[in-house]
mmCIF file of C-alpha atoms and ligand atoms in Angstrom:
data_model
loop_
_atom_site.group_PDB
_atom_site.id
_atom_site.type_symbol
_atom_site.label_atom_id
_atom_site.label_comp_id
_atom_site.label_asym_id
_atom_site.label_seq_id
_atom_site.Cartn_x
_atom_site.Cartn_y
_atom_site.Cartn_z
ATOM 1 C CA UNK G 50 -4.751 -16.066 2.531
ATOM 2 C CA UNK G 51 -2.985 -16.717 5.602
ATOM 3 C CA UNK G 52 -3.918 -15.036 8.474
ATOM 4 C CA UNK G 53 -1.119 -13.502 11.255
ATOM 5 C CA UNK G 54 -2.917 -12.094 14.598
ATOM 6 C CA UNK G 55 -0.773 -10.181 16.933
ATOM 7 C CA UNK G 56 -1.765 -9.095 20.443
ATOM 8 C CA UNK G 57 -1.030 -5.179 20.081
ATOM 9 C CA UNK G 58 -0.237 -2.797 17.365
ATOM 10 C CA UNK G 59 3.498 -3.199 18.960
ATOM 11 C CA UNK G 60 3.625 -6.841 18.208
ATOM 12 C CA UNK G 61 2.231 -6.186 14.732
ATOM 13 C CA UNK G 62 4.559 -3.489 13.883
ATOM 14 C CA UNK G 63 7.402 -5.611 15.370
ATOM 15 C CA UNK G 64 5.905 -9.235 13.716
ATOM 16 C CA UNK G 65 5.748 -7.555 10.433
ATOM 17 C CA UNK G 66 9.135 -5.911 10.181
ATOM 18 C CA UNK G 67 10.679 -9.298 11.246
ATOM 19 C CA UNK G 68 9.420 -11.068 7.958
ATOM 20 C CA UNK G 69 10.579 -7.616 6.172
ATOM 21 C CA UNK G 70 14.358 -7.524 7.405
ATOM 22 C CA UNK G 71 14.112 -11.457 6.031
ATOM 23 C CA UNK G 72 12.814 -10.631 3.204
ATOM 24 C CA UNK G 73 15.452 -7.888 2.338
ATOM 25 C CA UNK G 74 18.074 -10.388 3.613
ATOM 26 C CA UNK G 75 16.816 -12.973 1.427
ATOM 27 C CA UNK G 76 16.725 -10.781 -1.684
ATOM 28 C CA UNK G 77 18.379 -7.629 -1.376
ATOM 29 C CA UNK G 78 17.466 -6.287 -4.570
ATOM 30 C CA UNK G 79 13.407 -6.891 -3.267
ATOM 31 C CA UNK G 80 11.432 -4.410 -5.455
ATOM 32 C CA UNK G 81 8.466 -3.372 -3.459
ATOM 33 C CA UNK G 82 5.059 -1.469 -3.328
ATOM 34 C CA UNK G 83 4.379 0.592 -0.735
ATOM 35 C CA UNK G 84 1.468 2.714 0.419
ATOM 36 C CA UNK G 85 0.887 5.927 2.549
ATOM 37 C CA UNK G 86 -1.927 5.995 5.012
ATOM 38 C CA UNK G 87 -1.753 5.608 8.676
ATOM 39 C CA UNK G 88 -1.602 2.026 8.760
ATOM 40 C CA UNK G 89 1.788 1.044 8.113
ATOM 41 C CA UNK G 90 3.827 3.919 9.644
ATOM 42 C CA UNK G 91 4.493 1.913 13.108
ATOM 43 C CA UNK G 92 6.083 -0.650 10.802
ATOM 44 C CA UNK G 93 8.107 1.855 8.965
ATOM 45 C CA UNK G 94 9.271 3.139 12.067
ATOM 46 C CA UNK G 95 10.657 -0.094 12.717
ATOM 47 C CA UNK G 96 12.457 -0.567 9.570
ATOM 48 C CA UNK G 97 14.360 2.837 10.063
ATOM 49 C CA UNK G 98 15.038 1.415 13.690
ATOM 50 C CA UNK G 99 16.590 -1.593 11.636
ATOM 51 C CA UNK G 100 18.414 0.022 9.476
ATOM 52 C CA UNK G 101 19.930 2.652 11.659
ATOM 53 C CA UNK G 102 20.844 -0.682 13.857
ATOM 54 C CA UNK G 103 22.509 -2.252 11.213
ATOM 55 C CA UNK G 104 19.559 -4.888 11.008
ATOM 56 C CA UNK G 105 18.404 -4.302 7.356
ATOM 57 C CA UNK G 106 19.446 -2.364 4.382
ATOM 58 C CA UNK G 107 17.692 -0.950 1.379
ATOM 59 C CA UNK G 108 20.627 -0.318 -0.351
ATOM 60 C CA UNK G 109 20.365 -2.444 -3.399
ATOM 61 C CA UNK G 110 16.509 -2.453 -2.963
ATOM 62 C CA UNK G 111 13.692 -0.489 -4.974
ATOM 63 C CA UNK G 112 10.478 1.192 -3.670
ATOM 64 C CA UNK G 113 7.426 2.131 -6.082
ATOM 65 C CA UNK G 114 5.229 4.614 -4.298
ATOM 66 C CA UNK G 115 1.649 2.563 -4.536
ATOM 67 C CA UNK G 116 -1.012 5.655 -5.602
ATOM 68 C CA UNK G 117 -0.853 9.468 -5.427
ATOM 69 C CA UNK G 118 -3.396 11.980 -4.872
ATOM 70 C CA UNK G 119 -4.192 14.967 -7.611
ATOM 71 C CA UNK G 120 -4.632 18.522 -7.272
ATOM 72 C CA UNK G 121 -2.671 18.697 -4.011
ATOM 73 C CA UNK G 122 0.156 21.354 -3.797
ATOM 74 C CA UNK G 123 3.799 20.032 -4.724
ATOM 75 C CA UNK G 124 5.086 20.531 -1.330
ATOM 76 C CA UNK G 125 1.712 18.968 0.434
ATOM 77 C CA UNK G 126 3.225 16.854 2.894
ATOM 78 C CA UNK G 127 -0.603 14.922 2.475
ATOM 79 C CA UNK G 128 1.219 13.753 -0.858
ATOM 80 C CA UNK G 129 1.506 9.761 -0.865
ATOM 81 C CA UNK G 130 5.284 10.322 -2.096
ATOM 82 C CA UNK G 131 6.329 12.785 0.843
ATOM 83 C CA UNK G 132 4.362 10.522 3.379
ATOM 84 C CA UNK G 133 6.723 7.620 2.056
ATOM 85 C CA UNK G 134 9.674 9.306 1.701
ATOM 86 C CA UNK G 135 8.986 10.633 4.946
ATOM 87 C CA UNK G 136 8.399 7.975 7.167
ATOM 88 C CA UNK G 137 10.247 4.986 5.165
ATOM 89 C CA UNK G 138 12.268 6.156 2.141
ATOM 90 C CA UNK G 139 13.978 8.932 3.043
ATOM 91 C CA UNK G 140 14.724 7.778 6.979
ATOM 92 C CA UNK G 141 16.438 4.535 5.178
ATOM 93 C CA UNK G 142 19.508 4.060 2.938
ATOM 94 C CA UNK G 143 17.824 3.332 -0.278
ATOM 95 C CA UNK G 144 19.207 5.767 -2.677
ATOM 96 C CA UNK G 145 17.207 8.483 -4.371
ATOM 97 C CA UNK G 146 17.378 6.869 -7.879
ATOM 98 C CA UNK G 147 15.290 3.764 -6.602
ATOM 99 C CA UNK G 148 12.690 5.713 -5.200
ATOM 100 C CA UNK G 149 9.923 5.651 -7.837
ATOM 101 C CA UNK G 150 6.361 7.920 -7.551
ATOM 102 C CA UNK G 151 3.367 8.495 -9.813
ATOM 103 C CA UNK G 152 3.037 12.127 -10.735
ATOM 104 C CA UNK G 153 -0.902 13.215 -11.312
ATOM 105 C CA UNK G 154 0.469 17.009 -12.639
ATOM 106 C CA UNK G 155 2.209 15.247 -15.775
ATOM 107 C CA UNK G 156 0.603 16.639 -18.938
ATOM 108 C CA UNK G 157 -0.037 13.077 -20.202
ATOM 109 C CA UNK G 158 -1.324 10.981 -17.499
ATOM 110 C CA UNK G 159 -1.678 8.620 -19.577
ATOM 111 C CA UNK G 160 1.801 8.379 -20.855
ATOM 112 C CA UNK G 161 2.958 8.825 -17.265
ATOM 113 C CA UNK G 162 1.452 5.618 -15.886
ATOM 114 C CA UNK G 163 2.102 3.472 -18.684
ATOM 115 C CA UNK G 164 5.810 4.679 -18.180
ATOM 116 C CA UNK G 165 5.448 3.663 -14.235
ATOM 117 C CA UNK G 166 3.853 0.277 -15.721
ATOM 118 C CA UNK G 167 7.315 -0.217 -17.613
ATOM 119 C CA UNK G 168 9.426 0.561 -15.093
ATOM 120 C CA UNK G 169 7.862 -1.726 -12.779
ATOM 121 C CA UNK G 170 8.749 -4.304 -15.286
ATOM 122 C CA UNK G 171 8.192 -8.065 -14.323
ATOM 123 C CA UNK G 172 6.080 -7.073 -11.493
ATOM 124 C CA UNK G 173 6.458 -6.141 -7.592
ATOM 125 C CA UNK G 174 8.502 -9.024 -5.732
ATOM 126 C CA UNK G 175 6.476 -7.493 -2.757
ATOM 127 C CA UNK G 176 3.674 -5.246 -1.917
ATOM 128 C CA UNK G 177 2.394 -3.974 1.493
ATOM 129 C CA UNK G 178 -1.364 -2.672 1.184
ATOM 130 C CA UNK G 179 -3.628 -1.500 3.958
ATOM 131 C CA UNK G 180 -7.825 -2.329 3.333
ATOM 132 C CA UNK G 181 -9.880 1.331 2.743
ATOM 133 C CA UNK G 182 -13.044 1.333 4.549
ATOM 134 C CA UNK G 183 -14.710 0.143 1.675
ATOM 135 C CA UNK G 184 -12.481 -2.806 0.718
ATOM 136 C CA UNK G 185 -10.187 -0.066 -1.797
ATOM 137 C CA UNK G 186 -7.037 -1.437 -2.680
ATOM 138 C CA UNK G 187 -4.792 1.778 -3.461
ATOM 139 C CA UNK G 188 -6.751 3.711 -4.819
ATOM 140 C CA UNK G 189 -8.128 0.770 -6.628
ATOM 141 C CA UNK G 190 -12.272 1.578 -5.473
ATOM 142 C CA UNK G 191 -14.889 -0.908 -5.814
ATOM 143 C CA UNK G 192 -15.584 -2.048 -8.861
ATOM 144 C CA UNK G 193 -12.294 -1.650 -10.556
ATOM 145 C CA UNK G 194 -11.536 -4.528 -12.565
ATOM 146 C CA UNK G 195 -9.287 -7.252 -11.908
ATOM 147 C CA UNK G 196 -7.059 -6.431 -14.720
ATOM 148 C CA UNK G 197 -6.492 -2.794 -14.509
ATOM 149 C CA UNK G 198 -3.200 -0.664 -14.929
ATOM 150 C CA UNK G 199 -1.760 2.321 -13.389
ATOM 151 C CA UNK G 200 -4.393 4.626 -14.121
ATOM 152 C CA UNK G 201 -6.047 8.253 -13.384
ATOM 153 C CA UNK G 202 -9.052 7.273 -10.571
ATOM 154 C CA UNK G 203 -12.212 9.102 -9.198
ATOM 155 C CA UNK G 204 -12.352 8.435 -5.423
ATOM 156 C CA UNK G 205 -15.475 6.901 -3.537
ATOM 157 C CA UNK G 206 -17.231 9.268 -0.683
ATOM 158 C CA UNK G 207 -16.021 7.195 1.740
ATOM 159 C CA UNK G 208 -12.817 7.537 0.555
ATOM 160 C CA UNK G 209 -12.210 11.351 0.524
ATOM 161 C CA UNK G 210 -13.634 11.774 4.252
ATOM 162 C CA UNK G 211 -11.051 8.931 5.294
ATOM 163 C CA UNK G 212 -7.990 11.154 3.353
ATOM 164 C CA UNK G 213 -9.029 14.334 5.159
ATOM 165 C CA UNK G 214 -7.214 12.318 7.625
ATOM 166 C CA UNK G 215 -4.076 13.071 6.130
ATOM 167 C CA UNK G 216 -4.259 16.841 4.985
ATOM 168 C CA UNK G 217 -4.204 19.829 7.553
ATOM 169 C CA UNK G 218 -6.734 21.637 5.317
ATOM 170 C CA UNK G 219 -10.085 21.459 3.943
ATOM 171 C CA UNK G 220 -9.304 21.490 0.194
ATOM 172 C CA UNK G 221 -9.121 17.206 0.337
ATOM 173 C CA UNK G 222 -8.645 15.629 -3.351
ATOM 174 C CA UNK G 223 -11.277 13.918 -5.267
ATOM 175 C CA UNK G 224 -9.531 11.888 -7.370
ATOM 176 C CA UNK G 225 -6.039 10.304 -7.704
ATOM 177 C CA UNK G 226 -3.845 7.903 -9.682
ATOM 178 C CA UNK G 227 -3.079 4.417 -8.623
ATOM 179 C CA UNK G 228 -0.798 0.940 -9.348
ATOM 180 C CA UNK G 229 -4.030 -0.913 -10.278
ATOM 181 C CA UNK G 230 -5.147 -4.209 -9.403
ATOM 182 C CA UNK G 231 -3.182 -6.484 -12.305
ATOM 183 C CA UNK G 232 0.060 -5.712 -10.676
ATOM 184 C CA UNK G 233 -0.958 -6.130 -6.781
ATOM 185 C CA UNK G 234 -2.467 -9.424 -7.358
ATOM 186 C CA UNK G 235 0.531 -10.238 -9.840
ATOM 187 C CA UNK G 236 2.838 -9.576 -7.130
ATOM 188 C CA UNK G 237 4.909 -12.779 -6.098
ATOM 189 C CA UNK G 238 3.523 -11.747 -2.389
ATOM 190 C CA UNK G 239 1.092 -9.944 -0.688
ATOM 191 C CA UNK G 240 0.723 -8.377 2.747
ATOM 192 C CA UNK G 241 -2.767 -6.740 3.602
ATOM 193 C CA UNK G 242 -2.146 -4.924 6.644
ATOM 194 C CA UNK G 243 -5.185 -3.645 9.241
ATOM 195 C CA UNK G 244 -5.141 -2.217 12.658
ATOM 196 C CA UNK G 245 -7.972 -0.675 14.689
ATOM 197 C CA UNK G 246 -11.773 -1.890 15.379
ATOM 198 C CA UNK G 247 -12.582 0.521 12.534
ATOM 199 C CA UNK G 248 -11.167 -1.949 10.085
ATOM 200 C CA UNK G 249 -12.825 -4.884 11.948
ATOM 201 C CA UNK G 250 -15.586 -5.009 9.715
ATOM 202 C CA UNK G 251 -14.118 -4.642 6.528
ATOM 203 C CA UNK G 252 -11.580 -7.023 7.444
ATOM 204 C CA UNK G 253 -13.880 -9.656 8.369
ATOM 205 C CA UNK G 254 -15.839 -9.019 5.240
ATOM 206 C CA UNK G 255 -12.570 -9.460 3.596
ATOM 207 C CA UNK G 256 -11.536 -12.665 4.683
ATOM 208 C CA UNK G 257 -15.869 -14.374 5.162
ATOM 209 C CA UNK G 258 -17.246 -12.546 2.488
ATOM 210 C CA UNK G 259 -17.881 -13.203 -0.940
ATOM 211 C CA UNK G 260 -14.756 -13.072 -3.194
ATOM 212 C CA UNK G 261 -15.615 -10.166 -5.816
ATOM 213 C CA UNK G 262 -14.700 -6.831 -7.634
ATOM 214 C CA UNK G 263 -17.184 -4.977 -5.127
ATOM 215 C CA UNK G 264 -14.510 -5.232 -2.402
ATOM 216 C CA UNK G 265 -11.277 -4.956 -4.014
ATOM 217 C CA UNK G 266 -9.507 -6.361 -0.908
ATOM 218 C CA UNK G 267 -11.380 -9.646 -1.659
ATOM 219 C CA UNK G 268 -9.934 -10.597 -4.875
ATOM 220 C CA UNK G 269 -6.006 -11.186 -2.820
ATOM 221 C CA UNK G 270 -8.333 -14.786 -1.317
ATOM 222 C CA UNK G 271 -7.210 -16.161 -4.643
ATOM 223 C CA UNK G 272 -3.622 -14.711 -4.525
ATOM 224 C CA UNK G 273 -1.198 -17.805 -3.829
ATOM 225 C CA UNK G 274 1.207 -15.632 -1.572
ATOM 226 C CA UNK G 275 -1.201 -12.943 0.782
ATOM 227 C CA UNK G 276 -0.537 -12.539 4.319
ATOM 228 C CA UNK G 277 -3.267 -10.828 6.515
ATOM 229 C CA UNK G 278 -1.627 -8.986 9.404
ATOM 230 C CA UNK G 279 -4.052 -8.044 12.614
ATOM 231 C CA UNK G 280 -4.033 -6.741 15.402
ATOM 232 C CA UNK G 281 -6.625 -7.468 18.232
ATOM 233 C CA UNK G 282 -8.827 -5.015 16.941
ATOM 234 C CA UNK G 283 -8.924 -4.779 13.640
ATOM 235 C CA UNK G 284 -9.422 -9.066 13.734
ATOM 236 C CA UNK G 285 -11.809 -8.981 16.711
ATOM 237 C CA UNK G 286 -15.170 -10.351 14.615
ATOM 238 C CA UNK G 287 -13.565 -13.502 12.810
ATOM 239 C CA UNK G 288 -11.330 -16.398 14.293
HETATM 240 P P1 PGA Q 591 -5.224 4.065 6.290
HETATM 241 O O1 PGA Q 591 -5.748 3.973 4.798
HETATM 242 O O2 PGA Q 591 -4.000 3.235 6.382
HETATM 243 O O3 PGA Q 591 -4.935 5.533 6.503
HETATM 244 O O4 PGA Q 591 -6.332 3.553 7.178
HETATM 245 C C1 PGA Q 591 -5.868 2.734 4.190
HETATM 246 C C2 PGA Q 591 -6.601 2.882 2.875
HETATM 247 O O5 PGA Q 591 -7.583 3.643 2.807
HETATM 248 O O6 PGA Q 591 -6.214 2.228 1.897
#
């Protein structure tokens, strides 16, 4: 796992953006992960700075929406997809048709996720993930094996307290469907993103601890192709 440690969130933000305009340059039909969460929204802010400055495009580009949350209204804005679309998709020039999301009100959940499995194909050229308190992946909680699919999830404690976070009412969701772990740690690269001293000790735990299914996060030591992206805070306990 390599390990990139920026002064401020700013620098972060900024640091990470500049790999992601190369990486679009590079290959402009990049087909990426992405999540919702706090985490990476300064970063997305940059990339609709960039593209509104000419500096990147999404055009030819694809986006898979990483994990959605069930029971939540259509319109929810809490929704992983609207978050996305929001502060990324939508605020960019990819068009509509590459804009993929997982849909926890299909009648066949089942069917629905294999279908996103298809359509993600060969597998995610790159994915952007932040670290849940507990070392989650996605919705990916500890535990989860190595090798799972898309799939319908229960979420950890910790987990629903943290996504209250996102909803402005009480009614937070217990349970969600997620990208599972086979096709994050089969994507050709990696970035695990963390800000904030309360990721500090997950993070650390991340990159000292042992490497196993308990923390989720863990498992991307063995990935050929991770980044790590800090910021002061969130990589103040390990060097
Ligand atoms: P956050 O969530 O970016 O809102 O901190 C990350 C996660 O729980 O995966």
């Amino acid at each position: 796992m390599n390990l990139l440690r920026f002064d401020s969130e700013a620098a972060w933000a900024s640091g990470v953006a500049t790999f992601w305009r190369d990486r679009l340059r590079s290959n402009p039909r990049l087909k990426m992960c992405l999540p919702s969460g706090l985490t990476p929204n300064p970063i997305y802010a940059e990339m609709v700075r960039s593209v509104a400055a000419g500096e990147a495009t999404f055009a030819q580009a694809s986006v898979f929406v990483l994990d959605e949350f069930g029971d939540v209204a259509l319109d929810d804005p809490g929704r992983a997809k609207h978050a996305v679309m929001h502060h990324l998709a939508g605020a960019v020039d990819l068009p509509a048709a590459a804009f993929h999301f997982l849909d926890p009100d299909a009648p066949d959940i089942d069917a629905h996720c294999r279908r996103y499995d298809l359509d993600i194909g060969d597998g995610f050229d790159l994915i952007l993930l932040g670290i849940g308190l507990n070392g989650h992946l996605g919705m990916n909680e500890p535990g989860s094996p190595a090798r799972s699919r898309t799939r319908r999830v229960d979420l950890h404690e910790t987990t629903i307290a943290s996504a209250a976070r996102y909803f402005s009412h009480r009614n937070v969701p217990r349970w969600g469907v997620t990208v599972g772990l086979q096709p994050i740690l089969a994507s050709k690269e990696v970035w695990l993103l963390a800000t904030g001293s309360g990721k500090a000790a997950i993070t650390e735990r991340v990159v000292r601890g042992e490497i196993d299914e308990r923390v989720p996060a863990s498992l991307l030591r063995r990935h050929a192709n991770c980044s790590l992206f800090v910021e002061a805070e969130a990589g103040a306990l390990f060097k």
